[in-house]
Coordinates of C-alpha atoms in Angstrom, one line a residue:
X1 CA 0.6 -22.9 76.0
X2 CA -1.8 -20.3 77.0
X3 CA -4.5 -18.4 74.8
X4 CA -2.2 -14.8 75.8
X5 CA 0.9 -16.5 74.6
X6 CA -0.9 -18.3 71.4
X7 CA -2.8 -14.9 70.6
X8 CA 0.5 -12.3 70.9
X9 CA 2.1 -10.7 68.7
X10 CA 5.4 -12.5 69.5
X11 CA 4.0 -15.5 68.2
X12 CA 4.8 -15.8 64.6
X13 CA 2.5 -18.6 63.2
X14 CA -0.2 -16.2 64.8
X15 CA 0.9 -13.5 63.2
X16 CA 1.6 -14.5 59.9
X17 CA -1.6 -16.5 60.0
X18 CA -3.6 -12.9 60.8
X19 CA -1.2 -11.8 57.6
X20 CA -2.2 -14.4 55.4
X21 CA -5.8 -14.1 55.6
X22 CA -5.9 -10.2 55.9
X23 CA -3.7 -10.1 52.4
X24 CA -6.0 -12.9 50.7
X25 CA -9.1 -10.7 51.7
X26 CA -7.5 -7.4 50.0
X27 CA -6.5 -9.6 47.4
X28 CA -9.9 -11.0 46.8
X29 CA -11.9 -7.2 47.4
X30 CA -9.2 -5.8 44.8
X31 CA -10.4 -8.8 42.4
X32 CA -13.7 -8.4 43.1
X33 CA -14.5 -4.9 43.3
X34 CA -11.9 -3.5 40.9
X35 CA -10.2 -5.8 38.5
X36 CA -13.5 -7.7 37.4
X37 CA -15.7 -4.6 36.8
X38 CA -12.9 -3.0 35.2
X39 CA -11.8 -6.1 33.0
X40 CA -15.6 -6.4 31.2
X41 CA -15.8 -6.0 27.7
X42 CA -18.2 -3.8 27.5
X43 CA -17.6 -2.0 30.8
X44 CA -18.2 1.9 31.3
X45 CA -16.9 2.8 34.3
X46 CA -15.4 6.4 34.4
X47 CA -13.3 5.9 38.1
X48 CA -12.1 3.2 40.7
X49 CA -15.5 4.6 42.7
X50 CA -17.8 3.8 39.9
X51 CA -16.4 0.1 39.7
X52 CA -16.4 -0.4 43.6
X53 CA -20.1 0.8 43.9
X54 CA -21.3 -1.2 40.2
X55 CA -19.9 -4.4 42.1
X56 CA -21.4 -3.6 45.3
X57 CA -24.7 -3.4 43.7
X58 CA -25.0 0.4 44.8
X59 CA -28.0 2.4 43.9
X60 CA -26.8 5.2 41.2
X61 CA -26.9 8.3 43.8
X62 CA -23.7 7.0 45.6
X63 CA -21.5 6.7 42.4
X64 CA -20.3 9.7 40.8
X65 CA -22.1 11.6 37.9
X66 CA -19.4 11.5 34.7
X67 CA -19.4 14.6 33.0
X68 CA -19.7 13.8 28.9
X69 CA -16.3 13.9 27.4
X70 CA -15.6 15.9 24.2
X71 CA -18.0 14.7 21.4
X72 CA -20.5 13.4 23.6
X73 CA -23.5 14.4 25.0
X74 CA -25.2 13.7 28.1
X75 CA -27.7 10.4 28.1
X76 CA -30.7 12.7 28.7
X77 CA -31.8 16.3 28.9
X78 CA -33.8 15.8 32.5
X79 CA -31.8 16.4 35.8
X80 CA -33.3 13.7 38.3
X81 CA -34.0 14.5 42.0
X82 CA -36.4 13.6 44.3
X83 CA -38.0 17.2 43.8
X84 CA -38.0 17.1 40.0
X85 CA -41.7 17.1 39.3
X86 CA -42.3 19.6 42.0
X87 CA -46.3 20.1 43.1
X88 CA -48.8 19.4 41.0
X89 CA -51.3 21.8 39.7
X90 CA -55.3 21.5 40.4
X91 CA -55.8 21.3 36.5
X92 CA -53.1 18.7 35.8
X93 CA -54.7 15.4 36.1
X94 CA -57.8 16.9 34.3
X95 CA -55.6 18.2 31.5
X96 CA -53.7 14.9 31.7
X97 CA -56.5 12.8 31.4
X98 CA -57.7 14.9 28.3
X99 CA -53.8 14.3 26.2
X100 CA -54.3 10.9 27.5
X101 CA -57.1 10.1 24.7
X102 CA -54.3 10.8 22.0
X103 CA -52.8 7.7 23.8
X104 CA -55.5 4.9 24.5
X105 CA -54.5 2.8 21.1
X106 CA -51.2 1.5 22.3
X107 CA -51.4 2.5 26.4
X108 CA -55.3 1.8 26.8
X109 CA -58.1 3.6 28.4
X110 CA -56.8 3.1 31.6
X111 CA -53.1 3.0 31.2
X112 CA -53.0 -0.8 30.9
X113 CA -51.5 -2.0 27.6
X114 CA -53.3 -5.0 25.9
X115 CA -50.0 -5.1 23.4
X116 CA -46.7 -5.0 24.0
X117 CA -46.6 -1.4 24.5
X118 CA -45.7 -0.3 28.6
X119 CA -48.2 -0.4 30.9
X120 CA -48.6 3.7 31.8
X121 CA -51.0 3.2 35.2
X122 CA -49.3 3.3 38.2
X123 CA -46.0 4.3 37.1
X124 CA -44.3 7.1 38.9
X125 CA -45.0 10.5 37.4
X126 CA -40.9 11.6 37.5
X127 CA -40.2 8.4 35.1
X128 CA -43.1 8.9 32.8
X129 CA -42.3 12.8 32.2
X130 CA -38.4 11.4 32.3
X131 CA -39.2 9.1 28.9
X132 CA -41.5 11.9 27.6
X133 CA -39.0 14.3 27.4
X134 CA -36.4 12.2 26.3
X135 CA -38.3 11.0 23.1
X136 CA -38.7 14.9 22.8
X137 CA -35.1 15.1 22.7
X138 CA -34.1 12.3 20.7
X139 CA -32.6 10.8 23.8
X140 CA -34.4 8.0 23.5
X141 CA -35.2 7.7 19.6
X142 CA -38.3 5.9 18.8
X143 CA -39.7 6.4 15.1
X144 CA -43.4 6.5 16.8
X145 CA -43.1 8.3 20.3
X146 CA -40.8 11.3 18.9
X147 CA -43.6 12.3 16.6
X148 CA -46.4 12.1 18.6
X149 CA -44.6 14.0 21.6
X150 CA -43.7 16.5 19.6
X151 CA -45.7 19.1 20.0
X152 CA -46.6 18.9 23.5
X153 CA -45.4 21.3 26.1
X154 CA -43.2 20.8 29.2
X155 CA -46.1 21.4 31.1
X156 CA -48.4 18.5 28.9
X157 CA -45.6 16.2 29.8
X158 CA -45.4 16.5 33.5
X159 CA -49.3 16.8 33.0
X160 CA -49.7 13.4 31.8
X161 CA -46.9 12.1 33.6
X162 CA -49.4 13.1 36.8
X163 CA -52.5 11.7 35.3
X164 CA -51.1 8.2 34.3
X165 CA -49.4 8.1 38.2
X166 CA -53.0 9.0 39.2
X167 CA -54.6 5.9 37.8
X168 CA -54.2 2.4 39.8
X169 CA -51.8 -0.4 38.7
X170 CA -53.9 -3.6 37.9
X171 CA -52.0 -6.3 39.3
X172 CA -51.5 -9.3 38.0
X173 CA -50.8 -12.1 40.2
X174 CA -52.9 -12.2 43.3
X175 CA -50.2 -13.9 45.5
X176 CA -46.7 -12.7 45.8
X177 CA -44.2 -14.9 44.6
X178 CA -42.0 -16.6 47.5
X179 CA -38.3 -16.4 47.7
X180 CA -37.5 -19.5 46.3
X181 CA -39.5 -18.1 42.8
X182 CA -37.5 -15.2 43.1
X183 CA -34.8 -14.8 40.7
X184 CA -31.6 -14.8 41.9
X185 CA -30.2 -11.3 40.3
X186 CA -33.3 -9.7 41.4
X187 CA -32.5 -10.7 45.3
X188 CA -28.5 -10.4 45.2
X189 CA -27.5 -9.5 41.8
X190 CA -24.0 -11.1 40.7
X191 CA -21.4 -9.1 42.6
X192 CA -18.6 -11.3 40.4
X193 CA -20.1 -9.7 37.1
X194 CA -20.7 -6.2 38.9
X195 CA -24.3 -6.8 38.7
X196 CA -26.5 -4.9 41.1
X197 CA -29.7 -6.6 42.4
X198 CA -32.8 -5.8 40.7
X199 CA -34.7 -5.1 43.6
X200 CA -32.1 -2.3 45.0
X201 CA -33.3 0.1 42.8
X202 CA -36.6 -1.7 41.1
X203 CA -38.7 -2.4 44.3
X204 CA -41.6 -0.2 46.3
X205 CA -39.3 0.4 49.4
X206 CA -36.5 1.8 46.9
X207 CA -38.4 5.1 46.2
X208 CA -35.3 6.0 43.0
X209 CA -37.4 8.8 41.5
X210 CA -37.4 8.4 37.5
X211 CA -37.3 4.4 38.0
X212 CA -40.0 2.5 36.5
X213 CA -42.1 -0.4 37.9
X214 CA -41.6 -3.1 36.7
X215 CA -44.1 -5.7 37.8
X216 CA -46.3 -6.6 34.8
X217 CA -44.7 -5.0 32.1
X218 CA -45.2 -7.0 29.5
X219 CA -43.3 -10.3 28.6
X220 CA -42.6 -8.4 25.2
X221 CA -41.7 -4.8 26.2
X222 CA -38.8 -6.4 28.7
X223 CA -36.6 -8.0 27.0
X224 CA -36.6 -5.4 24.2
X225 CA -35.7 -2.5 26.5
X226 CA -33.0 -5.0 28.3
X227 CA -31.7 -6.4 25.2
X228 CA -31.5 -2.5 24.1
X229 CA -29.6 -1.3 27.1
X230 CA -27.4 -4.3 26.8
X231 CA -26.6 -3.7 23.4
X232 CA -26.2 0.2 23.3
X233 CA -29.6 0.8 21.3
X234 CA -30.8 2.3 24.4
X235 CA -29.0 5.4 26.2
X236 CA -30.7 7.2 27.9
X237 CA -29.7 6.6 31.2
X238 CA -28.0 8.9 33.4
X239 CA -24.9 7.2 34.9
X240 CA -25.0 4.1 32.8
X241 CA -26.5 2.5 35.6
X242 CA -28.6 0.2 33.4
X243 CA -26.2 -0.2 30.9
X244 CA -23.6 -1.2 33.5
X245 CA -26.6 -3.5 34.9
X246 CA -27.3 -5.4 31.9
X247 CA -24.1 -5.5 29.7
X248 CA -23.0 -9.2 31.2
X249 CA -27.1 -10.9 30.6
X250 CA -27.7 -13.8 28.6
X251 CA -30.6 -13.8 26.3
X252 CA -31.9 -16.6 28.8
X253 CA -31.5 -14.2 31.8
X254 CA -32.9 -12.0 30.2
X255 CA -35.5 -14.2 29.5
X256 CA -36.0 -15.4 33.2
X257 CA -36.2 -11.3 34.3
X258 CA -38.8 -10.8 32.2
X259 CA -41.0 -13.3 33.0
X260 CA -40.6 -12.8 36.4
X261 CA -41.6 -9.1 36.0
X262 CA -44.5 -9.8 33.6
X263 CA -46.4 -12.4 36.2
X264 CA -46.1 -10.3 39.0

């Protein structure tokens, strides 16, 4: 028999062969990419788009921004964009610097935390002022944050924000960990519990503005802002896209992150 008369449409076994495996792929995709997303306990996903992109592991800008329903309020009161801290004044890292001293106890001289407070050095400038405002708001409660940001300005926020983004990250691991120390959900995620890889959103060539780094935060602050997200102590983010992240972690995953994070 000849490949044309094997490979036509006339033969049958060919083409329900093509059929068979075409319908088991939209079969699995629909499994996959709908059904388990959807079928999560704690899942939060307003539209068939939102559960297609959580299981892909897409970054938040490609899913759609819900709109609060009646009784609820947004996650937070800052609107994230690339352009949201606009250009910074001559006096702001001068000013900065001078607020900063109201914050050396917990976040240290330099922005490097010797507790288990975040380490402020290095961090973008849109996520800092993001978490500044949001303790401002009540956003993001926190019985010691919301008073002490309390009386400061918009402008003292991005002001600080710009100062601690200003001052360089002290690294703590002087070799970069190979792949093979790499966490799995940090490389591919867990597309069968719509969980996006850490590293699509948490990496230097991601460039998310308002998205912290994470590399040596410490082994303390981690898991209690994971754990937090996971179990809805923790809301302000805008699309759920941490929320949606986390909700499936163990404590041990959660563990594992964490110290991955905290050595690097």
């Amino acid at each position: 028999m000849s490949d044309e008369k094997i490979f036509s449409l006339g033969n049958r076994w060919f083409t329900w062969s093509v059929g068979a495996v075409v319908g088991v792929a939209l079969l699995g995709a629909m499994v996959a990419f709908v059904w388990l997303p959807r079928a999560h306990a704690q899942a939060t996903l307003e539209s068939l788009w939102d559960a297609i992109c959580s299981a892909a592991g897409a970054p938040a800008p490609f899913q759609g921004a819900a709109l609060p329903g009646p009784g609820q309020r947004n996650p937070s009161g800052v609107i994230v964009s690339a352009y949201m801290m606009g250009a910074a004044g001559s006096n702001s890292v001068g000013n900065g610097a001078t607020l900063a001293m109201a914050c050396t106890m917990c976040h240290g001289a330099r922005g490097t935390s010797p507790a288990g407070t975040p380490h402020l050095a290095g961090q973008p400038a849109s996520g800092t002022y993001k978490q500044l405002r949001d303790f401002a708001s009540g956003h993001r409660p926190s019985a010691i944050m919301q008073p002490l940001v309390a009386n400061l300005s918009d402008q003292d926020m991005r002001d600080l924000a710009v100062y601690y983004a200003s001052l360089e990250r002290e690294r703590i691991a002087a070799v970069e960990p190979s792949d093979t120390d790499t966490p799995r959900l940090v490389r591919n995620g867990d597309p069968m519990r719509a969980i996006g890889a850490c590293s699509s959103c948490h990496s230097p060539h991601a460039e998310r503005p308002a998205t912290p780094v994470l590399e040596g935060l410490s082994e303390v602050y981690l898991p209690e802002q994971l754990t937090a997200f996971r179990d809805g102590r923790r809301s302000n983010d805008i699309n759920r896209q941490m929320r949606n992240a986390v909700r499936s972690l163990t404590d041990q995953e959660i563990a594992q992150l964490s110290r991955y994070y905290a050595g690097r």
